[in-house]
Amino acid sequence: MINYCNQKFSKSSVTAEALGALDEINSFLGLCKVQSSYLELKLGNESFAEIVHEIQKNLFIIQAEVAGADKTIEEKKVTELEEIIEKVEKELPPIKSFFVSGGPADITAWQQAGAGLGAIFDIARTIARRAERRVIAASEEILQPSLPIDNKSENSPLGGRKKEIGKHTKSYLNRLSSALYIFARYSNHVSGIMEEAPDYR
Amino acid sequence: MINYCNQKFSKSSVTAEALGALDEINSFLGLCKVQSSYLELKLGNESFAEIVHEIQKNLFIIQAEVAGADKTIEEKKVTELEEIIEKVEKELPPIKSFFVSGGPADITAWQQAGAGLGAIFDIARTIARRAERRVIAASEEILQPSLPIDNKSENSPLGGRKKEIGKHTKSYLNRLSSALYIFARYSNHVSGIMEEAPDYR
Amino acid sequence: MINYCNQKFSKSSVTAEALGALDEINSFLGLCKVQSSYLELKLGNESFAEIVHEIQKNLFIIQAEVAGADKTIEEKKVTELEEIIEKVEKELPPIKSFFVSGGPADITAWQQAGAGLGAIFDIARTIARRAERRVIAASEEILQPSLPIDNKSENSPLGGRKKEIGKHTKSYLNRLSSALYIFARYSNHVSGIMEEAPDYR
């Protein structure tokens, strides 16, 4: 059994899966923050390390919410994240739907640190997407009437939720992977790395 | 809902899982490519960065196929990957079934970069295996007659597939983890790191 | 089908999932070991690289056990891991339940290597937790009587187990994430990085 914020879950429940995936993206962002700090990546006056640190703190709120605590992401935080995405996007060439992560094969030596940061932001994006899928799965579970929901506690012994995940929390997780995508592109851009789209050949 | 190549999937479907896992290995290979480039790892005239870049582009084809697009991996690409594996294997001492990743505990300072690259290729191997399992799960789903397959679209709203994943695509994913295993061993080998087999004690 | 230690499993079985997740944490620890070695992180006379290498070897035992081999973790190994945790804990300020991974946003240049190591130990912790969940799921499968257990072989074609996972193996996996948590904190501590608890605002 997992004990998180005074709620207990079976380790094989969908809630435990969602909490585990959120934990994975939160800790992986710790690495992104350290590398951003090393490269002194900035957006205007604000460092990317500060931006990532703020995201990590918001993920702790989501982790508490998924665990059953009376917390949720406020709309204001979604708007803030969208504003950051917009700001970074303005610095970039027009967007393509996909690009091959890590830059082309022939980058120069001084581009490697930036390409490395771009690569780990892109890895973070894919882990964030996994966390989003797991939270949605945990959120959908309550809609299945066949689950043995325990009416006496906030969560059933099987991890069935009685409370929907907040709308803005879902939006935040959705925007998070967009933000990490744009951070990966920005890291490449400031290092002079050209993006290459896949050619499907 | 996920919109990928004009197909829509529930985020909790097995197809979304397969796409997510392919996305994870593709982006992680971006990091392997940058580190290979940093160490200037080569196989004859070809750089490992180029080899990895080529694999990433092939993964985009597989991602499109799993999403329902009319694309698949051709047999030629499987053969090419097998040839690379063979070429690298020739440079290595006879193969053991497992080795402890990251080399022994007492490597010297100059061996650390190579050991680091070996370690991330080995991590990539394990993520590639997860992607393979997810693609097989998505491919097997059609075999379950109880799934509500929607006959009007290529994929049902629940992500049930109407089309089998291509035979060579499955082979490619299978060989991919073998290739990454051999790349990890090669990175260690060129850095003079002795492989240590687990002793199960 | 997966062939591991002469046992065969469907790639979509819970046993294959457990083996895959153990493989992920084992290979990720290879990276932790290389980085620990680079920073020469020590606990008394013993290097963290040696400690991590020992953990990797124990994970190979668990992988063999989950695959159906006649191996298991002995109680002594759990005690040893607990002793390491205690020893490291003594060096640290009183424990908090969570901290924001990767340190604060404004670490100095010389703190970055330590913060990077702390970040990857923290990532390892989250992957170890995933492996623990997968092993528990594989272990619980036998309790479901509806599964078509094949009585002629050690494991059914669907990966249903006839043998429970050992008690000390489960304890070891449980302590492993505690150990990696404490290693992350120690890496930060020796680099002079202050831990920041999430403020849920």
Coordinates of C-alpha atoms in Angstrom, one line a residue:
Chain A
M1 CA 0.0 0.0 0.0
I2 CA 1.1 3.6 -0.7
N3 CA 0.6 6.2 1.9
Y4 CA 0.5 9.6 0.2
C5 CA -1.0 12.7 1.9
N6 CA -2.7 10.3 4.4
Q7 CA -4.5 8.4 1.6
K8 CA -3.8 4.8 1.0
F9 CA -3.7 3.1 -2.4
S10 CA -2.9 -0.3 -3.7
K11 CA 0.5 -0.1 -5.5
S12 CA -1.2 -1.7 -8.6
S13 CA -4.0 0.9 -8.7
V14 CA -4.4 3.4 -11.5
T15 CA -4.0 6.2 -8.9
A16 CA -0.6 4.8 -7.9
E17 CA 0.3 4.7 -11.6
A18 CA -0.7 8.3 -12.0
L19 CA 1.2 9.4 -8.9
G20 CA 4.3 7.4 -10.0
A21 CA 4.3 9.0 -13.5
L22 CA 3.9 12.5 -12.0
D23 CA 6.8 11.7 -9.7
E24 CA 8.8 10.7 -12.7
I25 CA 8.2 13.9 -14.7
N26 CA 8.7 16.1 -11.5
S27 CA 12.1 14.5 -10.8
F28 CA 13.2 14.5 -14.4
L29 CA 12.5 18.3 -14.5
G30 CA 15.1 18.5 -11.7
L31 CA 17.7 17.4 -14.2
C32 CA 16.3 19.9 -16.8
K33 CA 16.6 22.7 -14.2
V34 CA 20.2 21.9 -13.3
Q35 CA 21.2 21.8 -17.0
S36 CA 19.3 25.0 -17.8
S37 CA 21.1 26.6 -14.9
Y38 CA 24.5 25.3 -16.2
L39 CA 23.8 26.9 -19.6
E40 CA 22.3 30.1 -18.1
L41 CA 19.4 29.8 -20.4
K42 CA 17.2 32.9 -20.1
L43 CA 13.9 34.3 -21.3
G44 CA 14.2 38.0 -20.9
N45 CA 15.1 38.5 -17.2
E46 CA 13.8 35.2 -16.1
S47 CA 16.0 32.1 -16.0
F48 CA 14.7 28.8 -17.4
A49 CA 15.8 27.3 -14.1
E50 CA 13.2 29.5 -12.3
I51 CA 10.5 28.7 -14.8
V52 CA 11.2 24.9 -14.4
H53 CA 11.3 25.2 -10.6
E54 CA 7.9 26.9 -10.7
I55 CA 6.5 24.0 -12.8
Q56 CA 7.9 21.5 -10.4
K57 CA 6.1 23.2 -7.5
N58 CA 2.8 23.1 -9.5
L59 CA 3.3 19.4 -10.1
F60 CA 3.5 18.9 -6.4
I61 CA 0.0 20.4 -6.2
I62 CA -1.3 18.0 -8.9
Q63 CA 0.3 15.1 -7.1
A64 CA -1.5 16.1 -3.9
E65 CA -4.8 16.4 -5.8
V66 CA -4.5 13.0 -7.5
A67 CA -3.7 11.5 -4.1
G68 CA -7.1 12.9 -2.9
A69 CA -6.1 16.1 -1.1
D70 CA -8.3 19.2 -1.4
K71 CA -6.0 20.9 -3.8
T72 CA -6.2 21.7 -7.5
I73 CA -4.5 23.9 -10.2
E74 CA -6.1 27.4 -10.5
E75 CA -6.9 28.8 -13.9
K76 CA -4.3 31.5 -13.3
K77 CA -1.5 29.0 -13.5
V78 CA -2.7 27.6 -16.8
T79 CA -2.7 31.2 -18.2
E80 CA 0.8 31.8 -16.9
L81 CA 2.1 28.7 -18.6
E82 CA 0.4 29.7 -21.8
E83 CA 2.0 33.1 -21.6
I84 CA 5.4 31.6 -21.2
I85 CA 4.8 29.4 -24.3
E86 CA 3.7 32.4 -26.3
K87 CA 6.7 34.4 -25.3
V88 CA 9.2 31.7 -26.2
E89 CA 7.3 30.9 -29.5
K90 CA 7.9 34.6 -30.6
E91 CA 11.6 34.0 -30.5
L92 CA 11.4 30.9 -32.8
P93 CA 11.1 30.3 -36.5
P94 CA 7.5 29.2 -37.6
I95 CA 6.6 26.0 -35.9
K96 CA 6.7 22.5 -37.6
S97 CA 4.7 19.7 -36.2
F98 CA 7.6 17.3 -35.5
F99 CA 11.4 17.6 -35.5
V100 CA 14.1 15.0 -35.1
S101 CA 15.3 15.3 -31.5
G102 CA 18.9 16.1 -30.7
G103 CA 19.5 18.2 -33.9
P104 CA 21.2 17.0 -37.1
A105 CA 24.1 14.5 -36.9
D106 CA 26.8 17.0 -37.7
I107 CA 26.6 19.7 -35.0
T108 CA 29.7 21.5 -34.0
A109 CA 31.4 21.1 -30.6
W110 CA 30.1 24.3 -29.1
Q111 CA 26.5 23.4 -30.1
Q112 CA 26.6 20.2 -28.1
A113 CA 25.7 21.6 -24.7
G114 CA 22.6 23.3 -26.2
A115 CA 21.7 20.2 -28.2
G116 CA 22.0 18.2 -25.0
L117 CA 19.6 20.5 -23.1
G118 CA 17.2 20.4 -26.1
A119 CA 17.3 16.6 -26.0
I120 CA 16.5 16.4 -22.3
F121 CA 13.7 18.9 -22.6
D122 CA 12.3 16.8 -25.4
I123 CA 12.6 13.6 -23.2
A124 CA 10.8 15.5 -20.5
R125 CA 8.0 16.3 -23.0
T126 CA 7.5 12.6 -23.6
I127 CA 7.5 11.7 -19.9
A128 CA 5.0 14.6 -19.3
R129 CA 2.7 13.1 -21.9
R130 CA 2.9 9.7 -20.1
A131 CA 2.0 11.4 -16.8
E132 CA -1.0 13.2 -18.6
R133 CA -2.2 9.8 -19.9
R134 CA -2.0 8.2 -16.4
V135 CA -3.8 11.1 -14.8
I136 CA -6.6 10.9 -17.4
A137 CA -6.8 7.1 -16.8
A138 CA -7.1 7.7 -13.0
S139 CA -9.7 10.4 -13.7
E140 CA -11.7 8.2 -16.0
E141 CA -11.9 5.3 -13.5
I142 CA -14.7 6.8 -11.6
L143 CA -16.9 6.7 -14.7
Q144 CA -16.8 2.9 -14.6
P145 CA -19.8 1.9 -12.5
S146 CA -18.6 -1.6 -12.1
L147 CA -15.7 -0.6 -9.8
P148 CA -16.2 -1.4 -6.2
I149 CA -16.1 2.2 -4.9
D150 CA -15.9 2.3 -1.1
N151 CA -18.3 4.9 0.1
K152 CA -16.7 5.4 3.5
S153 CA -13.4 6.8 2.3
E154 CA -12.3 9.4 -0.3
N155 CA -10.7 6.6 -2.3
S156 CA -11.7 2.9 -2.5
P157 CA -9.1 0.2 -1.5
L158 CA -8.6 -0.4 -5.2
G159 CA -7.8 3.2 -5.9
G160 CA -11.2 4.1 -7.4
R161 CA -11.6 7.8 -7.2
K162 CA -14.8 9.5 -6.0
K163 CA -13.7 13.0 -7.1
E164 CA -13.0 14.1 -10.6
I165 CA -9.5 15.6 -11.4
G166 CA -9.9 19.4 -11.8
K167 CA -10.4 20.9 -15.3
H168 CA -7.5 23.3 -14.9
T169 CA -5.3 20.5 -13.7
K170 CA -5.9 18.6 -16.9
S171 CA -5.3 21.7 -19.0
Y172 CA -2.1 22.4 -17.1
L173 CA -0.8 18.9 -17.9
N174 CA -1.8 19.3 -21.5
R175 CA 0.0 22.6 -21.8
L176 CA 3.0 21.3 -20.0
S177 CA 4.1 19.0 -22.9
S178 CA 3.6 21.9 -25.3
A179 CA 5.8 24.1 -23.0
L180 CA 8.6 21.4 -22.9
Y181 CA 8.4 21.0 -26.7
I182 CA 8.9 24.8 -27.1
F183 CA 11.7 24.8 -24.5
A184 CA 13.5 22.0 -26.5
R185 CA 13.1 24.0 -29.7
Y186 CA 14.4 27.2 -27.9
S187 CA 17.5 25.4 -26.5
N188 CA 18.3 24.2 -30.0
H189 CA 17.6 27.7 -31.5
V190 CA 19.9 29.6 -29.1
S191 CA 22.7 27.2 -30.0
G192 CA 22.2 27.8 -33.7
I193 CA 21.0 24.2 -34.3
M194 CA 18.7 23.9 -37.3
E195 CA 15.6 21.7 -36.8
E196 CA 15.2 18.9 -39.2
A197 CA 11.7 17.5 -39.9
P198 CA 11.4 13.7 -40.4
D199 CA 11.1 12.9 -44.2
Y200 CA 9.3 9.5 -43.7
R201 CA 11.6 7.8 -46.2
Chain B
M1 CA -8.2 12.9 -27.5
I2 CA -4.9 12.7 -29.4
N3 CA -4.7 13.9 -32.9
Y4 CA -1.8 12.3 -34.7
C5 CA -1.5 12.2 -38.5
N6 CA -5.2 13.1 -38.7
Q7 CA -6.2 10.1 -36.6
K8 CA -7.9 10.6 -33.2
F9 CA -7.3 8.3 -30.2
S10 CA -8.4 8.2 -26.6
K11 CA -5.4 9.2 -24.5
S12 CA -6.0 6.0 -22.5
S13 CA -6.0 3.6 -25.5
V14 CA -3.3 1.1 -26.2
T15 CA -2.5 2.9 -29.4
A16 CA -1.9 6.1 -27.5
E17 CA 0.4 4.1 -25.2
A18 CA 2.3 2.7 -28.1
L19 CA 2.7 6.1 -29.7
G20 CA 3.8 7.6 -26.4
A21 CA 6.5 4.9 -25.8
L22 CA 7.8 5.3 -29.4
D23 CA 8.0 9.0 -28.7
E24 CA 10.0 8.3 -25.6
I25 CA 12.6 6.2 -27.3
N26 CA 12.8 8.6 -30.3
S27 CA 13.5 11.6 -28.1
F28 CA 15.9 9.6 -25.8
L29 CA 17.9 8.7 -28.9
G30 CA 18.3 12.4 -29.4
L31 CA 20.4 12.5 -26.2
C32 CA 22.4 9.4 -27.4
K33 CA 23.1 11.2 -30.7
V34 CA 24.4 14.3 -29.0
Q35 CA 26.6 12.3 -26.7
S36 CA 27.9 10.1 -29.5
S37 CA 28.7 13.3 -31.4
Y38 CA 30.5 14.7 -28.4
L39 CA 32.7 11.6 -28.1
E40 CA 33.1 11.4 -31.9
L41 CA 32.2 7.7 -31.8
K42 CA 32.7 6.1 -35.2
L43 CA 32.2 2.9 -37.1
G44 CA 34.5 3.0 -40.0
N45 CA 33.7 6.2 -41.8
E46 CA 30.2 6.6 -40.4
S47 CA 29.6 8.4 -37.2
F48 CA 27.3 6.9 -34.6
A49 CA 25.5 10.2 -34.6
E50 CA 24.5 9.6 -38.2
I51 CA 23.5 6.0 -37.4
V52 CA 21.3 7.1 -34.5
H53 CA 19.8 10.0 -36.6
E54 CA 18.8 7.4 -39.3
I55 CA 17.1 5.2 -36.6
Q56 CA 15.2 8.2 -35.3
K57 CA 13.9 8.9 -38.8
N58 CA 12.8 5.3 -39.1
L59 CA 11.0 5.5 -35.8
F60 CA 9.0 8.5 -37.2
I61 CA 7.8 6.1 -39.9
I62 CA 6.7 3.5 -37.3
Q63 CA 5.0 6.2 -35.3
A64 CA 3.0 7.2 -38.4
E65 CA 2.1 3.5 -39.1
V66 CA 0.9 2.9 -35.5
A67 CA -1.2 6.1 -35.7
G68 CA -2.9 4.6 -38.8
A69 CA -1.1 6.2 -41.7
D70 CA -0.3 4.2 -44.8
K71 CA 3.4 3.7 -44.0
T72 CA 5.5 0.8 -42.9
I73 CA 9.1 -0.2 -42.5
E74 CA 10.5 -1.9 -45.6
E75 CA 12.5 -5.1 -45.3
K76 CA 15.6 -3.2 -46.6
K77 CA 15.7 -1.1 -43.4
V78 CA 15.7 -4.3 -41.2
T79 CA 18.6 -5.7 -43.2
E80 CA 20.5 -2.4 -42.9
L81 CA 20.1 -2.5 -39.1
E82 CA 21.2 -6.1 -39.0
E83 CA 24.3 -5.2 -41.0
I84 CA 25.2 -2.5 -38.6
I85 CA 24.8 -4.9 -35.7
E86 CA 27.1 -7.4 -37.4
K87 CA 29.7 -4.8 -38.2
V88 CA 29.9 -3.6 -34.6
E89 CA 29.8 -7.1 -33.2
K90 CA 33.0 -8.0 -35.2
E91 CA 34.9 -5.3 -33.2
L92 CA 33.8 -6.8 -29.8
P93 CA 35.0 -9.7 -27.7
P94 CA 32.6 -12.7 -27.8
I95 CA 29.2 -11.9 -26.6
K96 CA 27.8 -12.5 -23.1
S97 CA 24.1 -12.6 -22.4
F98 CA 24.1 -9.9 -19.7
F99 CA 26.6 -7.3 -18.4
V100 CA 26.3 -4.9 -15.4
S101 CA 25.6 -1.5 -17.0
G102 CA 28.0 1.4 -16.5
G103 CA 31.1 -0.7 -16.2
P104 CA 32.9 -1.8 -13.0
A105 CA 32.9 0.6 -10.0
D106 CA 36.6 1.5 -10.3
I107 CA 36.9 3.0 -13.8
T108 CA 39.5 5.7 -14.4
A109 CA 38.7 9.4 -15.1
W110 CA 39.3 9.2 -18.9
Q111 CA 37.0 6.2 -19.2
Q112 CA 34.0 8.0 -17.7
A113 CA 32.8 9.7 -20.8
G114 CA 32.7 6.4 -22.7
A115 CA 31.1 4.6 -19.8
G116 CA 28.5 7.4 -19.6
L117 CA 27.7 6.9 -23.3
G118 CA 27.5 3.2 -22.8
A119 CA 25.1 3.7 -19.9
I120 CA 22.8 5.9 -21.9
F121 CA 22.8 3.5 -24.9
D122 CA 21.9 0.8 -22.4
I123 CA 19.0 2.9 -21.0
A124 CA 17.9 3.5 -24.5
R125 CA 17.8 -0.3 -25.0
T126 CA 15.4 -0.7 -22.1
I127 CA 13.1 2.1 -23.4
A128 CA 13.2 0.5 -26.9
R129 CA 12.0 -2.8 -25.4
R130 CA 9.2 -1.0 -23.6
A131 CA 8.2 0.6 -27.0
E132 CA 8.3 -2.8 -28.6
R133 CA 6.0 -4.3 -25.9
R134 CA 3.5 -1.4 -26.4
V135 CA 3.5 -1.7 -30.2
I136 CA 2.8 -5.5 -29.8
A137 CA 0.0 -4.8 -27.4
A138 CA -1.5 -2.3 -29.8
S139 CA -1.1 -4.8 -32.6
E140 CA -2.7 -7.6 -30.6
E141 CA -5.8 -5.6 -29.8
I142 CA -7.5 -6.3 -33.1
L143 CA -7.4 -10.0 -32.3
Q144 CA -9.8 -9.4 -29.4
P145 CA -13.3 -9.8 -31.0
S146 CA -15.1 -8.2 -28.0
L147 CA -13.7 -4.8 -28.7
P148 CA -16.2 -2.3 -30.2
I149 CA -14.4 -1.7 -33.5
D150 CA -15.8 1.2 -35.4
N151 CA -16.2 0.2 -39.0
K152 CA -16.5 3.7 -40.4
S153 CA -13.0 4.9 -39.5
E154 CA -9.5 3.4 -39.7
N155 CA -9.4 3.3 -35.9
S156 CA -12.2 2.9 -33.4
P157 CA -12.9 5.7 -30.8
L158 CA -11.3 3.3 -28.2
G159 CA -8.2 3.0 -30.2
G160 CA -9.0 -0.5 -31.6
R161 CA -6.9 -1.1 -34.7
K162 CA -8.3 -2.5 -37.9
K163 CA -4.9 -3.0 -39.5
E164 CA -2.1 -5.2 -38.3
I165 CA 1.3 -3.6 -37.7
G166 CA 3.7 -4.6 -40.5
K167 CA 5.9 -7.6 -40.1
H168 CA 9.1 -5.7 -40.9
T169 CA 8.1 -2.9 -38.4
K170 CA 8.0 -5.5 -35.7
S171 CA 11.3 -7.0 -36.8
Y172 CA 12.9 -3.5 -36.8
L173 CA 11.8 -2.8 -33.2
N174 CA 13.1 -6.2 -32.2
R175 CA 16.5 -5.6 -33.8
L176 CA 16.6 -2.0 -32.4
S177 CA 17.1 -3.2 -28.8
S178 CA 19.8 -5.6 -30.1
A179 CA 21.5 -2.7 -31.9
L180 CA 21.4 -0.4 -28.8
Y181 CA 22.8 -3.3 -26.7
I182 CA 25.7 -3.6 -29.1
F183 CA 26.2 0.2 -29.2
A184 CA 26.4 0.2 -25.4
R185 CA 29.0 -2.6 -25.4
Y186 CA 31.0 -0.8 -28.2
S187 CA 31.0 2.5 -26.2
N188 CA 32.5 0.6 -23.3
H189 CA 34.9 -1.3 -25.5
V190 CA 36.5 1.7 -27.2
S191 CA 37.0 3.3 -23.7
G192 CA 38.8 0.2 -22.5
I193 CA 36.1 -0.7 -20.0
M194 CA 35.9 -4.4 -19.2
E195 CA 32.4 -5.9 -19.1
E196 CA 31.4 -7.6 -15.9
A197 CA 28.8 -10.3 -16.0
P198 CA 26.4 -10.5 -13.0
D199 CA 27.4 -13.3 -10.6
Y200 CA 24.0 -13.9 -9.0
R201 CA 25.4 -14.0 -5.5
Chain C
M1 CA 7.9 -14.2 -26.9
I2 CA 10.6 -13.3 -24.5
N3 CA 13.2 -15.9 -23.6
Y4 CA 14.8 -15.1 -20.2
C5 CA 16.7 -17.6 -18.2
N6 CA 15.1 -20.4 -20.3
Q7 CA 11.5 -19.3 -19.5
K8 CA 9.2 -17.9 -22.2
F9 CA 6.7 -15.1 -21.7
S10 CA 4.3 -13.2 -23.9
K11 CA 5.8 -9.7 -24.5
S12 CA 2.5 -8.3 -23.3
S13 CA 2.3 -10.3 -20.0
V14 CA 2.7 -8.7 -16.6
T15 CA 5.9 -10.7 -16.1
A16 CA 7.4 -9.2 -19.2
E17 CA 6.4 -5.7 -17.9
A18 CA 8.0 -6.4 -14.5
L19 CA 11.2 -7.7 -16.2
G20 CA 11.2 -4.7 -18.5
A21 CA 10.9 -2.2 -15.6
L22 CA 13.6 -4.0 -13.6
D23 CA 15.8 -3.8 -16.7
E24 CA 15.1 0.0 -16.9
I25 CA 16.1 0.7 -13.3
N26 CA 19.2 -1.6 -13.5
S27 CA 20.5 0.2 -16.6
F28 CA 19.6 3.6 -15.3
L29 CA 21.7 2.8 -12.2
G30 CA 24.6 2.3 -14.6
L31 CA 24.4 6.1 -15.3
C32 CA 24.2 6.9 -11.6
K33 CA 27.3 4.8 -11.0
V34 CA 29.3 6.5 -13.7
Q35 CA 28.3 10.0 -12.4
S36 CA 29.0 9.0 -8.8
S37 CA 32.4 7.8 -9.9
Y38 CA 33.0 11.1 -11.8
L39 CA 32.3 13.1 -8.6
E40 CA 34.1 10.6 -6.4
L41 CA 31.2 10.5 -4.0
K42 CA 32.1 8.5 -0.9
L43 CA 30.5 7.2 2.2
G44 CA 33.4 6.6 4.6
N45 CA 35.8 4.3 2.7
E46 CA 33.3 3.0 0.3
S47 CA 32.6 4.8 -3.0
F48 CA 29.0 5.3 -4.1
A49 CA 30.0 3.7 -7.4
E50 CA 30.7 0.4 -5.4
I51 CA 27.4 0.7 -3.5
V52 CA 25.4 1.2 -6.8
H53 CA 27.3 -1.6 -8.5
E54 CA 26.3 -4.0 -5.7
I55 CA 22.6 -2.9 -6.0
Q56 CA 22.8 -3.6 -9.8
K57 CA 24.1 -7.1 -9.1
N58 CA 21.2 -7.7 -6.6
L59 CA 18.7 -6.5 -9.2
F60 CA 20.0 -9.2 -11.6
I61 CA 19.0 -11.8 -8.9
I62 CA 15.6 -10.2 -8.7
Q63 CA 15.3 -10.3 -12.5
A64 CA 16.1 -14.0 -12.5
E65 CA 13.6 -14.6 -9.8
V66 CA 10.8 -12.8 -11.6
A67 CA 11.7 -14.7 -14.7
G68 CA 11.1 -17.9 -12.8
A69 CA 14.6 -19.0 -11.8
D70 CA 15.2 -20.6 -8.4
K71 CA 16.8 -17.4 -6.9
T72 CA 15.7 -14.8 -4.4
I73 CA 17.0 -12.0 -2.3
E74 CA 18.2 -13.1 1.1
E75 CA 17.3 -11.2 4.3
K76 CA 20.9 -10.3 4.8
K77 CA 20.9 -8.1 1.6
V78 CA 17.9 -6.2 2.9
T79 CA 19.6 -5.6 6.2
E80 CA 22.8 -4.4 4.4
L81 CA 20.7 -1.9 2.3
E82 CA 19.0 -0.6 5.5
E83 CA 22.4 -0.1 7.1
I84 CA 23.6 2.0 4.2
I85 CA 20.4 4.1 4.4
E86 CA 21.0 4.6 8.1
K87 CA 24.6 5.6 7.7
V88 CA 23.8 8.2 5.0
E89 CA 20.9 9.5 7.0
K90 CA 23.2 10.3 9.9
E91 CA 25.1 12.7 7.6
L92 CA 22.0 14.6 6.7
P93 CA 19.8 17.3 8.3
P94 CA 16.5 16.0 9.7
I95 CA 14.4 14.4 6.9
K96 CA 11.5 16.1 5.1
S97 CA 8.8 14.1 3.3
F98 CA 9.3 15.7 -0.1
F99 CA 11.8 18.1 -1.7
V100 CA 11.9 19.9 -5.1
S101 CA 14.3 17.8 -7.1
G102 CA 17.4 19.5 -8.6
G103 CA 17.8 22.1 -5.8
P104 CA 16.7 25.7 -5.9
A105 CA 16.9 27.7 -9.2
D106 CA 19.9 29.8 -8.2
I107 CA 22.6 27.3 -7.5
T108 CA 26.2 28.3 -8.1
A109 CA 28.4 26.9 -10.9
W110 CA 30.4 24.6 -8.6
Q111 CA 27.2 23.1 -7.2
Q112 CA 25.9 22.0 -10.6
A113 CA 27.7 18.7 -10.8
G114 CA 26.4 17.6 -7.4
A115 CA 22.9 18.9 -8.2
G116 CA 23.0 16.9 -11.4
L117 CA 24.0 13.7 -9.6
G118 CA 21.2 14.4 -7.0
A119 CA 18.8 14.9 -9.9
I120 CA 19.6 11.5 -11.5
F121 CA 19.5 9.6 -8.2
D122 CA 16.0 11.2 -7.8
I123 CA 15.0 10.1 -11.3
A124 CA 16.4 6.6 -10.4
R125 CA 14.1 6.6 -7.3
T126 CA 11.0 7.1 -9.5
I127 CA 12.0 4.4 -11.9
A128 CA 12.7 2.0 -9.0
R129 CA 9.2 2.7 -7.7
R130 CA 7.8 1.9 -11.1
A131 CA 9.7 -1.4 -11.1
E132 CA 8.4 -2.2 -7.6
R133 CA 4.8 -1.6 -8.8
R134 CA 5.3 -3.9 -11.8
V135 CA 6.8 -6.7 -9.7
I136 CA 3.9 -6.4 -7.2
A137 CA 1.5 -6.6 -10.2
A138 CA 3.3 -9.7 -11.5
S139 CA 3.2 -11.2 -8.0
E140 CA -0.5 -10.5 -7.5
E141 CA -1.5 -12.1 -10.8
I142 CA -1.3 -15.6 -9.3
L143 CA -4.0 -14.6 -6.8
Q144 CA -6.5 -14.2 -9.7
P145 CA -8.1 -17.6 -10.1
S146 CA -9.6 -16.7 -13.5
L147 CA -6.2 -16.7 -15.2
P148 CA -5.5 -19.8 -17.3
I149 CA -2.5 -21.1 -15.4
D150 CA -0.6 -23.8 -17.3
N151 CA 0.2 -26.6 -14.8
K152 CA 2.8 -28.1 -17.0
S153 CA 5.3 -25.3 -16.9
E154 CA 6.6 -22.9 -14.2
N155 CA 4.8 -20.0 -15.9
S156 CA 1.7 -20.0 -18.0
P157 CA 1.8 -18.8 -21.6
L158 CA 0.1 -15.6 -20.4
G159 CA 2.8 -15.1 -17.9
G160 CA 0.7 -16.2 -14.9
R161 CA 3.1 -17.1 -12.1
K162 CA 2.8 -20.3 -10.0
K163 CA 5.4 -19.1 -7.5
E164 CA 5.1 -16.0 -5.3
I165 CA 7.9 -13.4 -5.4
G166 CA 10.0 -13.7 -2.2
K167 CA 9.2 -11.6 0.8
H168 CA 12.8 -10.2 1.1
T169 CA 12.8 -9.4 -2.7
K170 CA 9.8 -7.2 -2.2
S171 CA 11.4 -5.6 0.9
Y172 CA 14.6 -5.0 -1.1
L173 CA 12.7 -3.2 -3.9
N174 CA 10.8 -1.2 -1.3
R175 CA 14.0 -0.1 0.5
L176 CA 15.7 0.6 -2.9
S177 CA 13.6 3.7 -3.5
S178 CA 14.3 4.9 0.0
A179 CA 18.0 4.4 -0.6
L180 CA 18.0 6.3 -3.9
Y181 CA 16.0 9.1 -2.2
I182 CA 18.7 9.4 0.5
F183 CA 21.5 9.2 -2.1
A184 CA 19.8 12.1 -4.0
R185 CA 19.7 14.1 -0.7
Y186 CA 23.3 13.2 0.1
S187 CA 24.5 14.3 -3.3
N188 CA 22.8 17.7 -2.8
H189 CA 24.1 17.9 0.8
V190 CA 27.8 17.4 0.0
S191 CA 27.4 20.1 -2.7
G192 CA 26.0 22.6 -0.2
I193 CA 22.6 22.7 -1.9
M194 CA 19.7 23.6 0.4
E195 CA 16.6 21.4 0.0
E196 CA 13.4 23.3 -0.6
A197 CA 10.1 21.7 0.3
P198 CA 7.1 22.3 -2.0
D199 CA 4.8 25.1 -0.7
Y200 CA 1.6 23.9 -2.5
R201 CA 0.8 27.5 -3.5

